[in-house]
Short mmCIF file of C-alpha atoms in Angstrom, two decimals:
data_model
loop_
_atom_site.label_atom_id
_atom_site.label_comp_id
_atom_site.label_asym_id
_atom_site.label_seq_id
_atom_site.Cartn_x
_atom_site.Cartn_y
_atom_site.Cartn_z
CA MET N 1 -13.06 -9.77 -9.76
CA THR N 2 -10.90 -7.16 -8.07
CA ILE N 3 -12.49 -3.80 -7.21
CA THR N 4 -9.98 -0.94 -7.35
CA LEU N 5 -10.19 2.79 -6.60
CA ILE N 6 -7.47 5.16 -7.80
CA THR N 7 -7.50 8.78 -6.65
CA GLY N 8 -6.40 11.53 -9.02
CA ALA N 9 -6.62 9.11 -11.90
CA ASN N 10 -7.76 11.28 -14.79
CA LYS N 11 -4.18 11.78 -16.05
CA GLY N 12 -0.53 10.87 -15.54
CA ILE N 13 0.54 7.88 -13.46
CA GLY N 14 -2.98 7.37 -12.11
CA PHE N 15 -4.47 7.14 -15.59
CA GLU N 16 -1.82 4.67 -16.76
CA THR N 17 -2.21 2.61 -13.59
CA ALA N 18 -5.94 2.41 -14.25
CA LYS N 19 -5.31 1.33 -17.83
CA GLN N 20 -2.93 -1.45 -16.83
CA LEU N 21 -5.14 -2.75 -14.01
CA LEU N 22 -8.13 -2.83 -16.36
CA GLU N 23 -6.06 -4.95 -18.72
CA LEU N 24 -5.48 -7.33 -15.80
CA GLY N 25 -9.22 -7.66 -15.26
CA HIS N 26 -9.78 -5.22 -12.39
CA VAL N 27 -12.97 -3.23 -12.07
CA VAL N 28 -11.41 0.24 -11.79
CA TYR N 29 -12.99 3.34 -10.33
CA ILE N 30 -11.29 6.53 -11.41
CA GLY N 31 -11.53 9.14 -8.70
CA ALA N 32 -11.14 12.70 -9.92
CA ARG N 33 -12.00 16.12 -8.56
CA ASP N 34 -13.12 17.48 -11.94
CA VAL N 35 -16.23 15.69 -13.15
CA GLU N 36 -15.76 16.44 -16.85
CA ARG N 37 -12.13 15.32 -16.92
CA GLY N 38 -12.84 12.29 -14.79
CA GLU N 39 -15.77 11.12 -16.89
CA LYS N 40 -13.75 11.63 -20.07
CA ALA N 41 -10.83 9.58 -18.71
CA ALA N 42 -13.12 6.80 -17.50
CA ALA N 43 -14.90 6.66 -20.84
CA ALA N 44 -11.59 6.50 -22.72
CA LEU N 45 -10.47 3.52 -20.64
CA GLY N 46 -13.72 1.69 -20.04
CA ALA N 47 -13.42 2.40 -16.31
CA ARG N 48 -15.99 3.70 -13.85
CA PHE N 49 -15.97 7.22 -12.45
CA VAL N 50 -16.58 8.68 -9.01
CA GLN N 51 -16.24 12.36 -8.21
CA LEU N 52 -13.61 12.44 -5.49
CA ASP N 53 -11.85 15.50 -4.13
CA VAL N 54 -9.40 14.24 -1.48
CA THR N 55 -9.53 17.65 0.26
CA ASP N 56 -13.30 17.48 0.78
CA ASP N 57 -14.82 15.18 3.42
CA ALA N 58 -18.27 15.13 1.82
CA SER N 59 -16.83 14.28 -1.60
CA VAL N 60 -14.77 11.42 -0.16
CA SER N 61 -17.71 10.01 1.81
CA SER N 62 -19.98 10.21 -1.23
CA ALA N 63 -17.45 8.46 -3.47
CA LEU N 64 -16.91 5.54 -1.09
CA ALA N 65 -20.64 5.27 -0.47
CA ALA N 66 -21.20 4.96 -4.22
CA ILE N 67 -18.62 2.17 -4.47
CA ASP N 68 -20.15 0.46 -1.44
CA ALA N 69 -23.62 0.57 -2.99
CA ALA N 70 -22.39 -0.77 -6.34
CA GLU N 71 -19.78 -3.32 -5.22
CA GLY N 72 -20.16 -3.94 -1.49
CA ARG N 73 -16.40 -3.96 -0.95
CA LEU N 74 -13.07 -2.51 -2.07
CA ASP N 75 -10.03 -4.70 -2.76
CA VAL N 76 -7.39 -2.18 -3.82
CA LEU N 77 -7.01 1.50 -2.96
CA VAL N 78 -4.34 3.54 -4.74
CA HIS N 79 -3.57 6.95 -3.21
CA ASN N 80 -2.34 8.75 -6.31
CA ALA N 81 -3.79 12.27 -6.01
CA GLY N 82 -1.10 14.86 -5.34
CA ILE N 83 0.10 18.37 -6.06
CA LEU N 84 3.58 19.83 -6.36
CA GLY N 85 3.11 23.10 -4.48
CA ASP N 86 6.12 24.73 -6.10
CA GLY N 87 6.64 28.46 -6.21
CA VAL N 88 5.94 30.64 -3.20
CA ILE N 89 6.31 29.05 0.23
CA ASP N 90 3.75 30.40 2.65
CA GLY N 91 1.11 29.19 5.07
CA PRO N 92 -1.81 28.88 2.63
CA THR N 93 0.32 26.99 0.10
CA ALA N 94 1.62 24.67 2.81
CA LEU N 95 -1.91 23.94 4.00
CA ARG N 96 -3.05 23.19 0.45
CA VAL N 97 -0.12 20.84 -0.26
CA PHE N 98 -0.46 18.92 2.99
CA ASP N 99 -4.25 18.79 2.69
CA THR N 100 -3.94 17.08 -0.69
CA ASN N 101 -0.80 14.97 -0.28
CA ALA N 102 -1.10 13.84 3.35
CA VAL N 103 -4.45 14.68 4.96
CA GLY N 104 -6.20 13.41 1.82
CA ILE N 105 -4.67 9.98 2.50
CA VAL N 106 -6.27 9.98 5.94
CA ARG N 107 -9.67 11.07 4.61
CA VAL N 108 -9.82 8.44 1.89
CA THR N 109 -8.32 5.63 3.97
CA GLU N 110 -10.71 6.16 6.86
CA ALA N 111 -13.70 6.22 4.51
CA ALA N 112 -12.44 3.11 2.70
CA LEU N 113 -11.55 0.93 5.70
CA PRO N 114 -15.03 -0.59 6.14
CA LEU N 115 -15.05 -1.62 2.47
CA LEU N 116 -11.47 -2.89 2.54
CA ARG N 117 -12.25 -5.09 5.54
CA ARG N 118 -14.79 -6.97 3.40
CA SER N 119 -12.09 -7.95 0.88
CA SER N 120 -10.30 -11.28 0.98
CA ASN N 121 -7.05 -9.54 -0.04
CA PRO N 122 -7.24 -5.83 0.87
CA ASN N 123 -4.37 -3.76 -0.43
CA VAL N 124 -3.55 -0.04 -0.14
CA VAL N 125 -0.81 1.59 -2.23
CA THR N 126 0.43 5.12 -1.59
CA VAL N 127 2.19 6.82 -4.48
CA SER N 128 4.84 8.59 -2.44
CA SER N 129 8.25 9.95 -3.41
CA SER N 130 11.90 9.75 -2.49
CA ALA N 131 11.71 13.53 -2.46
CA GLY N 132 10.39 12.91 1.06
CA SER N 133 13.35 10.72 2.03
CA PHE N 134 16.14 12.16 4.20
CA TRP N 135 18.48 9.62 2.63
CA ALA N 136 17.65 10.62 -0.95
CA VAL N 137 17.59 14.41 -0.57
CA ASN N 138 21.01 14.29 1.11
CA ASN N 139 22.54 11.96 -1.47
CA PRO N 140 24.28 13.86 -4.32
CA ASP N 141 23.87 10.83 -6.57
CA ARG N 142 20.09 11.00 -6.35
CA PRO N 143 17.90 13.31 -8.51
CA GLU N 144 16.03 14.41 -5.36
CA PHE N 145 19.21 16.08 -4.06
CA HIS N 146 18.65 19.06 -6.37
CA LEU N 147 14.86 19.40 -6.19
CA PRO N 148 13.83 22.68 -4.49
CA LEU N 149 10.44 21.35 -3.39
CA ALA N 150 10.25 21.85 0.37
CA LEU N 151 6.48 21.52 0.77
CA TYR N 152 6.11 18.60 -1.62
CA SER N 153 9.01 16.77 0.01
CA ALA N 154 7.70 17.32 3.53
CA SER N 155 4.21 16.20 2.57
CA LYS N 156 5.57 13.02 0.97
CA SER N 157 7.51 12.27 4.16
CA ALA N 158 4.17 12.46 5.92
CA ALA N 159 2.52 10.26 3.29
CA THR N 160 5.13 7.54 3.75
CA MET N 161 4.88 7.68 7.53
CA LEU N 162 1.10 7.45 7.38
CA THR N 163 1.46 4.34 5.24
CA VAL N 164 3.76 2.66 7.77
CA LYS N 165 1.54 3.61 10.71
CA TYR N 166 -1.61 2.33 8.97
CA ALA N 167 0.17 -0.96 8.27
CA LYS N 168 0.84 -1.34 11.99
CA ALA N 169 -2.68 -0.31 13.01
CA GLN N 170 -4.46 -2.45 10.39
CA PRO N 171 -2.57 -5.79 10.25
CA GLY N 172 -5.29 -7.39 8.13
CA ILE N 173 -4.71 -4.90 5.30
CA LYS N 174 -1.50 -4.41 3.31
CA PHE N 175 -0.24 -0.82 3.21
CA ASN N 176 2.83 0.03 1.11
CA ALA N 177 4.29 3.24 -0.29
CA ILE N 178 5.92 3.40 -3.71
CA GLU N 179 8.52 5.65 -5.29
CA PRO N 180 7.32 5.27 -8.88
CA GLY N 181 10.44 6.74 -10.46
CA THR N 182 11.07 10.21 -11.84
CA THR N 183 8.22 10.68 -14.28
CA ALA N 184 7.40 13.20 -16.98
CA THR N 185 3.89 14.41 -16.14
CA ASP N 186 2.00 17.70 -16.19
CA MET N 187 3.17 18.19 -12.61
CA THR N 188 6.88 17.88 -13.44
CA ALA N 189 6.84 19.52 -16.87
CA ALA N 190 8.74 22.58 -15.62
CA PHE N 191 11.69 20.38 -14.66
CA GLY N 192 11.92 18.63 -18.03
CA ILE N 193 12.76 15.30 -16.42
CA GLY N 194 11.44 11.79 -16.16
CA ARG N 195 10.32 8.71 -17.99
CA SER N 196 6.86 7.92 -19.33
CA PRO N 197 3.89 7.61 -16.94
CA GLU N 198 3.24 4.19 -18.50
CA GLU N 199 6.61 2.90 -17.30
CA SER N 200 6.23 4.33 -13.79
CA ALA N 201 2.70 2.97 -13.52
CA ARG N 202 4.10 -0.55 -13.83
CA THR N 203 5.76 -0.11 -10.44
CA VAL N 204 2.42 0.91 -8.92
CA VAL N 205 0.65 -2.02 -10.55
CA ARG N 206 3.14 -4.49 -9.06
CA LEU N 207 2.22 -3.32 -5.56
CA ALA N 208 -1.49 -3.13 -6.38
CA THR N 209 -1.50 -6.80 -7.40
CA LEU N 210 0.30 -8.32 -4.40
CA ASP N 211 -0.71 -11.74 -3.16
CA ALA N 212 -2.26 -12.09 0.28
CA ASP N 213 1.17 -12.92 1.75
CA GLY N 214 2.84 -9.86 0.21
CA PRO N 215 4.80 -7.28 2.20
CA THR N 216 3.24 -4.50 4.24
CA GLY N 217 4.56 -1.35 5.90
CA THR N 218 7.28 -0.80 3.31
CA PHE N 219 8.55 2.06 1.16
CA ARG N 220 9.99 0.77 -2.10
CA ASP N 221 10.70 1.34 -5.75
CA GLU N 222 10.90 -1.14 -8.60
CA SER N 223 14.18 -2.54 -7.25
CA GLY N 224 13.04 -3.20 -3.68
CA GLU N 225 12.84 -1.41 -0.32
CA LEU N 226 14.31 2.08 0.01
CA HIS N 227 16.01 3.93 2.83
CA TRP N 228 14.11 6.97 4.01
#
């Protein structure tokens, strides 16, 4: 039985990832900031719910403590929570975007490490983005070339780097970052682009179900490793 926590999983790619992992037999905890939405999503899927706001230390600690008490370990952690931070670029917006998209990864990872170390095949997946890749944003053939999302892009660069650094610091745990593909979600609705969350979630699920000898410290999409 594989115990999995997905942050920001009450909708979009996180919700579809939870659905697909449940179908594979995982025990899935849906982490969501909003209790009502999170409980509704968990009930719809047959998943479990923990209130988890990645920008709040107490919320993160409480969520991981609840999983520890119920399960005694964590096998898979999926960092999915994220915000776009489009519109005005200023200090408060930058702090909010980085707090969610990058610092939140640190909060949740640090709280989860003791539980992950008790797993026989611990695995951490960061839902990152090629919008944070120097290679992609400077390549006219890539969709990221035209995205005017400075704060989101910068925060996803940080998310990918954190993933690589954690992989080096924690050799007993797999850490990989995924570019799930341009996806039509609530977050990207204004751009009118992307494929279904269900399709993109499949790329996340592939990384979340790696064998013990799977790769670590990589940034990839469904086709393999990416430049960044």
